[in-house]
Coordinates of C-alpha atoms in Angstrom, one line a residue:
M940 CA 97.2 16.5 -120.4
T941 CA 100.7 16.4 -121.8
T942 CA 102.7 19.6 -121.6
I943 CA 105.4 20.8 -124.0
Q944 CA 107.9 20.4 -121.1
Q945 CA 106.9 16.7 -120.7
L946 CA 107.1 16.2 -124.5
A947 CA 110.6 17.7 -124.5
E948 CA 111.8 15.5 -121.6
Q949 CA 110.5 12.3 -123.3
S950 CA 112.0 13.4 -126.6
G951 CA 115.4 14.2 -125.1
V952 CA 115.5 17.7 -126.5
S953 CA 114.9 21.2 -125.4
V954 CA 111.5 22.9 -125.3
A955 CA 112.7 25.3 -128.0
T956 CA 113.6 22.3 -130.3
V957 CA 110.1 20.8 -129.7
S958 CA 108.5 24.1 -130.6
R959 CA 110.6 24.5 -133.8
A960 CA 109.9 20.9 -134.8
L961 CA 106.2 21.2 -134.4
N962 CA 106.2 24.5 -136.4
G963 CA 108.2 23.1 -139.3
S964 CA 111.4 25.1 -138.7
S965 CA 114.3 24.3 -141.0
E966 CA 116.6 24.5 -138.0
V967 CA 115.5 21.0 -136.9
S968 CA 116.6 17.9 -138.9
E969 CA 113.9 15.9 -140.6
A970 CA 114.6 12.8 -138.5
T971 CA 114.3 14.8 -135.2
R972 CA 111.1 16.4 -136.4
E973 CA 109.5 13.1 -137.4
R974 CA 110.4 11.6 -134.0
I975 CA 109.0 14.5 -132.1
V976 CA 105.8 14.6 -134.2
A977 CA 105.3 10.9 -133.8
L978 CA 105.7 11.2 -130.0
A979 CA 103.3 14.2 -129.8
Q980 CA 100.7 12.1 -131.6
E981 CA 101.2 9.2 -129.3
L982 CA 100.9 11.4 -126.2
D983 CA 97.9 13.3 -127.8
Y984 CA 99.8 16.6 -127.2
T985 CA 98.0 19.7 -128.2
P986 CA 99.8 23.1 -127.9
S987 CA 98.0 25.7 -125.9
A988 CA 96.5 28.7 -127.5
A989 CA 99.0 30.9 -125.7
A990 CA 101.9 28.9 -126.9
R991 CA 100.7 28.9 -130.5
T992 CA 100.3 32.7 -130.2
L993 CA 103.9 33.2 -129.0
V994 CA 105.3 31.0 -131.7
S995 CA 103.3 32.1 -134.7
R996 CA 102.5 35.6 -133.5
R997 CA 98.9 34.9 -134.3
S998 CA 95.9 34.4 -131.9
H999 CA 93.9 32.2 -134.3
V1000 CA 90.9 34.3 -133.3
V1001 CA 88.7 36.3 -135.7
G1002 CA 86.7 39.2 -134.2
V1003 CA 83.1 39.8 -135.2
V1004 CA 81.6 43.3 -135.2
L1005 CA 77.8 43.4 -135.4
E1006 CA 76.4 46.9 -135.1
T1007 CA 72.8 47.8 -136.2
G1008 CA 72.2 50.8 -134.0
P1009 CA 70.3 51.1 -130.7
D1010 CA 66.8 50.8 -132.2
H1011 CA 67.6 47.7 -134.3
P1012 CA 68.2 44.4 -132.4
D1013 CA 71.0 42.7 -134.2
L1014 CA 71.1 39.0 -133.1
K1015 CA 67.4 38.8 -133.1
H1016 CA 67.2 39.1 -136.9
P1017 CA 67.4 35.7 -138.6
F1018 CA 69.8 37.1 -141.3
F1019 CA 72.6 37.6 -138.8
Q1020 CA 72.0 34.3 -137.1
E1021 CA 72.4 32.5 -140.4
V1022 CA 75.5 34.4 -141.4
L1023 CA 77.1 33.6 -138.0
V1024 CA 76.4 29.9 -138.6
G1025 CA 78.3 30.2 -141.9
L1026 CA 81.1 32.1 -140.3
K1027 CA 81.4 29.5 -137.5
H1028 CA 81.8 26.7 -140.1
G1029 CA 84.1 28.7 -142.3
V1030 CA 86.6 29.9 -139.7
G1031 CA 86.4 26.6 -137.8
A1032 CA 87.5 24.7 -140.9
Q1033 CA 90.6 27.0 -141.0
G1034 CA 91.5 26.5 -137.3
Y1035 CA 90.2 29.9 -136.1
D1036 CA 87.8 30.8 -133.3
L1037 CA 85.2 33.6 -133.3
L1038 CA 85.1 36.4 -130.8
L1039 CA 81.9 38.5 -130.9
F1040 CA 82.6 42.1 -129.8
A1041 CA 80.1 43.7 -127.4
S1042 CA 78.4 46.6 -129.0
E1043 CA 77.6 48.5 -125.7
R1044 CA 79.4 51.8 -125.9
P1045 CA 79.5 53.6 -122.5
G1046 CA 81.7 52.2 -119.7
N1047 CA 83.2 49.5 -121.8
G1048 CA 86.5 49.3 -119.9
F1049 CA 88.6 50.5 -122.8
G1050 CA 89.4 53.9 -121.4
G1051 CA 85.8 55.1 -121.6
T1052 CA 86.0 55.4 -125.3
H1053 CA 84.0 53.2 -127.7
S1054 CA 86.7 51.8 -130.1
Y1055 CA 86.5 48.5 -132.0
L1056 CA 90.0 49.0 -133.2
R1057 CA 91.2 49.2 -129.6
R1058 CA 89.3 46.0 -128.8
A1059 CA 90.8 44.2 -131.8
E1060 CA 94.3 45.2 -130.6
H1061 CA 93.5 44.3 -127.0
H1062 CA 92.4 40.8 -127.9
G1063 CA 95.0 40.4 -130.6
V1064 CA 92.6 39.1 -133.2
D1065 CA 94.1 38.1 -136.6
G1066 CA 91.2 39.7 -138.6
A1067 CA 87.6 40.9 -138.3
I1068 CA 84.2 40.4 -139.9
L1069 CA 82.1 43.5 -140.0
M1070 CA 78.3 43.3 -140.2
G1071 CA 75.3 45.6 -139.9
F1072 CA 77.2 48.9 -140.3
D1073 CA 75.0 51.7 -138.9
G1074 CA 77.3 54.6 -139.7
D1075 CA 79.4 54.2 -136.6
P1076 CA 82.7 56.0 -137.3
E1077 CA 84.6 53.5 -135.1
I1078 CA 83.7 50.7 -137.5
A1079 CA 84.9 52.8 -140.4
R1080 CA 88.1 53.4 -138.4
L1081 CA 88.6 49.7 -137.9
A1082 CA 88.0 49.1 -141.6
A1083 CA 90.6 51.8 -142.5
S1084 CA 93.3 50.1 -140.3
S1085 CA 95.9 47.6 -141.4
L1086 CA 93.9 44.7 -139.9
P1087 CA 92.5 42.3 -142.5
C1088 CA 88.7 42.8 -142.5
V1089 CA 85.8 41.6 -144.5
A1090 CA 82.4 43.4 -144.5
V1091 CA 79.3 41.4 -145.0
D1092 CA 76.6 43.3 -146.8
A1093 CA 78.2 46.6 -145.7
D1094 CA 79.9 49.4 -147.7
L1095 CA 83.3 50.0 -146.1
D1096 CA 86.6 51.0 -147.5
G1097 CA 90.2 50.3 -146.3
P1098 CA 93.6 49.1 -147.5
R1099 CA 92.9 45.5 -146.2
T1100 CA 89.1 45.5 -146.2
G1101 CA 87.1 43.4 -148.6
Y1102 CA 83.4 42.6 -148.9
V1103 CA 81.0 39.8 -149.4
M1104 CA 77.4 40.6 -150.3
S1105 CA 74.3 39.3 -152.0
E1106 CA 73.2 40.4 -155.4
N1107 CA 70.8 42.9 -153.8
R1108 CA 70.0 44.9 -156.9
E1109 CA 69.3 41.9 -159.1
G1110 CA 67.3 40.3 -156.4
A1111 CA 65.0 43.3 -156.1
A1112 CA 64.7 43.4 -159.9
L1113 CA 63.7 39.7 -159.9
A1114 CA 60.9 40.6 -157.5
V1115 CA 59.6 43.5 -159.6
R1116 CA 59.8 41.5 -162.8
H1117 CA 57.9 38.6 -161.3
L1118 CA 55.1 40.9 -160.1
H1119 CA 54.9 42.6 -163.5
E1120 CA 54.7 39.2 -165.3
L1121 CA 51.7 38.5 -163.2
G1122 CA 50.0 41.6 -164.6
H1123 CA 50.7 44.2 -161.9
E1124 CA 51.6 47.8 -162.8
R1125 CA 51.0 49.5 -159.5
I1126 CA 54.0 48.0 -157.6
A1127 CA 55.2 49.6 -154.4
T1128 CA 58.0 48.8 -152.0
V1129 CA 58.8 49.0 -148.3
T1130 CA 62.6 49.5 -148.4
G1131 CA 65.2 48.3 -146.0
W1132 CA 67.1 50.8 -143.8
L1133 CA 68.5 53.1 -146.4
R1134 CA 71.7 53.9 -144.4
T1135 CA 72.7 50.3 -145.1
K1136 CA 74.1 48.9 -148.4
P1137 CA 71.4 46.2 -148.8
G1138 CA 68.6 48.8 -148.2
A1139 CA 70.0 51.2 -150.7
D1140 CA 70.9 48.6 -153.3
R1141 CA 67.5 46.9 -153.1
L1142 CA 65.7 50.2 -153.6
D1143 CA 68.0 51.0 -156.6
G1144 CA 67.2 47.6 -158.1
F1145 CA 63.5 48.2 -157.6
R1146 CA 63.6 51.6 -159.3
E1147 CA 65.8 50.4 -162.1
E1148 CA 63.4 47.6 -162.9
V1149 CA 60.3 49.8 -162.7
E1150 CA 62.0 52.1 -165.2
R1151 CA 63.1 49.3 -167.5
L1152 CA 59.6 47.9 -167.6
G1153 CA 58.2 51.3 -168.5
L1154 CA 56.1 51.5 -165.4
E1155 CA 55.2 54.9 -163.9
P1156 CA 57.6 55.7 -161.0
R1157 CA 55.5 57.0 -158.1
D1158 CA 57.3 58.5 -155.1
E1159 CA 54.3 57.6 -152.8
Y1160 CA 54.9 54.0 -153.6
V1161 CA 58.2 54.0 -151.9
V1162 CA 58.1 53.9 -148.1
E1163 CA 61.3 53.5 -146.0
G1164 CA 61.4 50.6 -143.5
D1165 CA 64.2 49.1 -141.4
F1166 CA 64.1 45.3 -142.3
Y1167 CA 62.0 44.5 -139.2
D1168 CA 58.3 43.5 -139.1
E1169 CA 56.8 46.6 -137.5
S1170 CA 58.1 48.9 -140.2
G1171 CA 56.6 46.6 -142.8
Y1172 CA 53.3 46.7 -141.0
R1173 CA 53.3 50.5 -140.8
G1174 CA 54.5 51.1 -144.3
T1175 CA 51.9 48.8 -145.8
R1176 CA 49.1 50.5 -143.9
Q1177 CA 50.3 53.8 -145.3
L1178 CA 50.4 52.4 -148.9
L1179 CA 47.0 50.7 -148.7
E1180 CA 45.4 54.0 -147.4
L1181 CA 46.4 55.9 -150.5
D1182 CA 43.7 57.1 -152.9
E1183 CA 45.1 54.7 -155.5
P1184 CA 46.8 51.9 -153.5
P1185 CA 49.3 49.5 -155.1
T1186 CA 48.2 46.1 -156.1
A1187 CA 51.6 44.5 -155.5
L1188 CA 54.3 45.0 -152.9
F1189 CA 58.0 44.2 -152.7
A1190 CA 59.2 44.2 -149.1
A1191 CA 63.0 44.3 -148.8
S1192 CA 63.0 41.6 -146.1
D1193 CA 60.8 38.7 -145.1
Q1194 CA 60.1 40.1 -141.7
M1195 CA 58.7 43.3 -143.3
A1196 CA 56.7 41.1 -145.7
A1197 CA 55.2 39.3 -142.7
G1198 CA 54.3 42.7 -141.2
A1199 CA 52.8 43.7 -144.6
I1200 CA 50.5 40.7 -144.7
R1201 CA 49.3 41.5 -141.2
A1202 CA 48.5 45.0 -142.2
A1203 CA 46.6 43.9 -145.2
N1204 CA 44.6 41.4 -143.2
E1205 CA 43.6 44.1 -140.7
L1206 CA 42.4 46.4 -143.5
G1207 CA 40.4 43.6 -145.1
V1208 CA 42.7 43.3 -148.1
G1209 CA 43.3 39.8 -149.2
V1210 CA 46.8 38.4 -150.0
P1211 CA 47.4 37.7 -152.8
G1212 CA 43.9 38.6 -154.2
G1213 CA 44.0 42.3 -153.2
L1214 CA 47.7 42.7 -152.6
A1215 CA 50.5 40.5 -154.0
V1216 CA 53.5 40.4 -151.7
V1217 CA 57.1 39.4 -152.3
G1218 CA 59.8 39.4 -149.6
F1219 CA 63.6 39.1 -149.5
D1220 CA 65.8 36.6 -147.6
D1221 CA 63.9 33.3 -147.5
I1222 CA 64.2 32.9 -143.7
A1223 CA 62.4 29.9 -142.1
L1224 CA 59.3 32.1 -141.4
A1225 CA 58.7 32.5 -145.2
S1226 CA 57.3 29.0 -145.6
L1227 CA 55.5 29.0 -142.3
I1228 CA 53.3 32.1 -142.5
Q1229 CA 49.9 32.1 -144.3
P1230 CA 49.9 32.6 -147.1
Q1231 CA 53.3 31.1 -147.7
L1232 CA 55.7 33.9 -148.8
T1233 CA 57.1 34.3 -152.3
T1234 CA 60.6 35.7 -151.7
V1235 CA 64.0 36.4 -153.0
R1236 CA 66.4 33.9 -151.4
Q1237 CA 69.8 35.0 -150.4
N1238 CA 72.2 32.3 -149.3
M1239 CA 73.0 33.7 -145.8
Q1240 CA 75.2 30.8 -144.6
A1241 CA 77.2 31.1 -147.9
L1242 CA 77.8 34.8 -147.1
G1243 CA 79.4 33.8 -143.8
E1244 CA 81.4 30.9 -145.3
V1245 CA 82.7 33.0 -148.2
A1246 CA 83.6 35.9 -145.9
A1247 CA 85.5 33.4 -143.6
E1248 CA 87.4 31.9 -146.6
G1249 CA 88.3 35.3 -147.9
L1250 CA 89.5 36.6 -144.6
G1251 CA 91.6 33.5 -144.0
R1252 CA 93.4 34.0 -147.3
M1253 CA 94.1 37.7 -146.3
I1254 CA 95.4 36.6 -142.9
E1255 CA 97.7 33.9 -144.3
D1256 CA 99.0 36.1 -147.2
S1257 CA 99.7 39.8 -146.4
E1258 CA 100.0 40.4 -150.2
A1259 CA 96.6 38.9 -151.0
A1260 CA 94.1 41.3 -152.5
P1261 CA 91.0 42.0 -150.3
V1262 CA 88.1 39.6 -151.2
R1263 CA 85.3 41.1 -153.3
R1264 CA 82.6 38.6 -153.8
L1265 CA 78.9 38.6 -154.8
V1266 CA 76.5 35.8 -154.0
P1267 CA 73.6 35.6 -156.5
T1268 CA 70.0 35.5 -155.4
E1269 CA 67.1 33.3 -156.4
L1270 CA 63.4 33.9 -156.7
I1271 CA 61.3 31.4 -154.7
V1272 CA 57.7 31.4 -155.7
R1273 CA 55.0 30.5 -153.2
V1274 CA 51.4 31.6 -152.6
S1275 CA 51.7 35.3 -151.5
S1276 CA 52.4 36.7 -155.0
G1277 CA 49.5 34.9 -156.6
A1278 CA 51.6 32.9 -159.1
T1279 CA 50.7 29.4 -160.2
E1280 CA 54.0 28.4 -161.7
A1281 CA 57.5 29.2 -160.6
P1282 CA 59.8 30.7 -163.2
R1283 CA 63.3 29.4 -163.7
A1284 CA 65.4 30.5 -160.8
K1285 CA 69.0 31.7 -160.8
A1286 CA 71.6 29.3 -159.3
L1287 CA 73.2 30.3 -156.0
E1288 CA 76.9 30.5 -156.7
S1289 CA 79.4 33.0 -155.4
E1290 CA 81.4 34.9 -158.0
E1291 CA 84.4 37.2 -157.9
V1292 CA 83.9 40.8 -159.1
D1293 CA 86.3 43.6 -160.0

């Protein structure tokens, strides 16, 4: 592998001149720069990461913070897996690498104190993607710093912190509207974790659409879950054991919807005959379970790609405004809701918001 010293020797110039030429410095003549670049290509020279960092004062590394709390396994949820795929493609296209920060807090080697900001400074990352915010003040501290950050489906503030999220309210409204169009009036929900932005927004969208449709709002028809299947199972059993159980259910994630179908089966309630079910996400599981799941699709890879693009712009331009982007949702009609025909779906396009 050719080193910068060898490239300098064969070019007949100093290492400093090679470095300036490859980084487009005006201190090097165009003829010299062209000669050095041509020789670098011929020798297949690639500058080391350390050298690029010294010259550009950038690491070309983006940190990823994924924190869902001790009782909520983060990487096991398909949502985060899909977003990470989108992030990988997005940052890779801009010449960056991803560094996933460990979430273990005690004994982390950073002075005994859990600090994502300290980790970011230690590794010299150029920016950070924040996901799964569980109320950890250290994530809020990172977001409030001067480091460019983009939160994915998280409600965080900071001078250089933007956000990318799905149209969670509208997605929940799509689910309720679909169930009402099928003739249901007793519509319940198992919410996502309400400490999260998606959980709170999907509940708001559910309630707003229930009110808009003139349906009776019933507190007992709202059960808090946490996006994982066991909470969907427990919540649905609770709902189906009411004196007047719902005939339709909006689960704020597909995993919870799968748990809901399992609970209904155990109680002898047919899906969709006894309970119509709509989920949220459209993970691979949605088309594999029986009955196949009607769900609100969010473009999870697009969330990652848009977050990466927005963060890259903020890194490259210190004056760039923090990205604020919503990715619309789409209703995917299958068997579990009892519909025979799919209504027209919204297009999946990202849009800038104020």
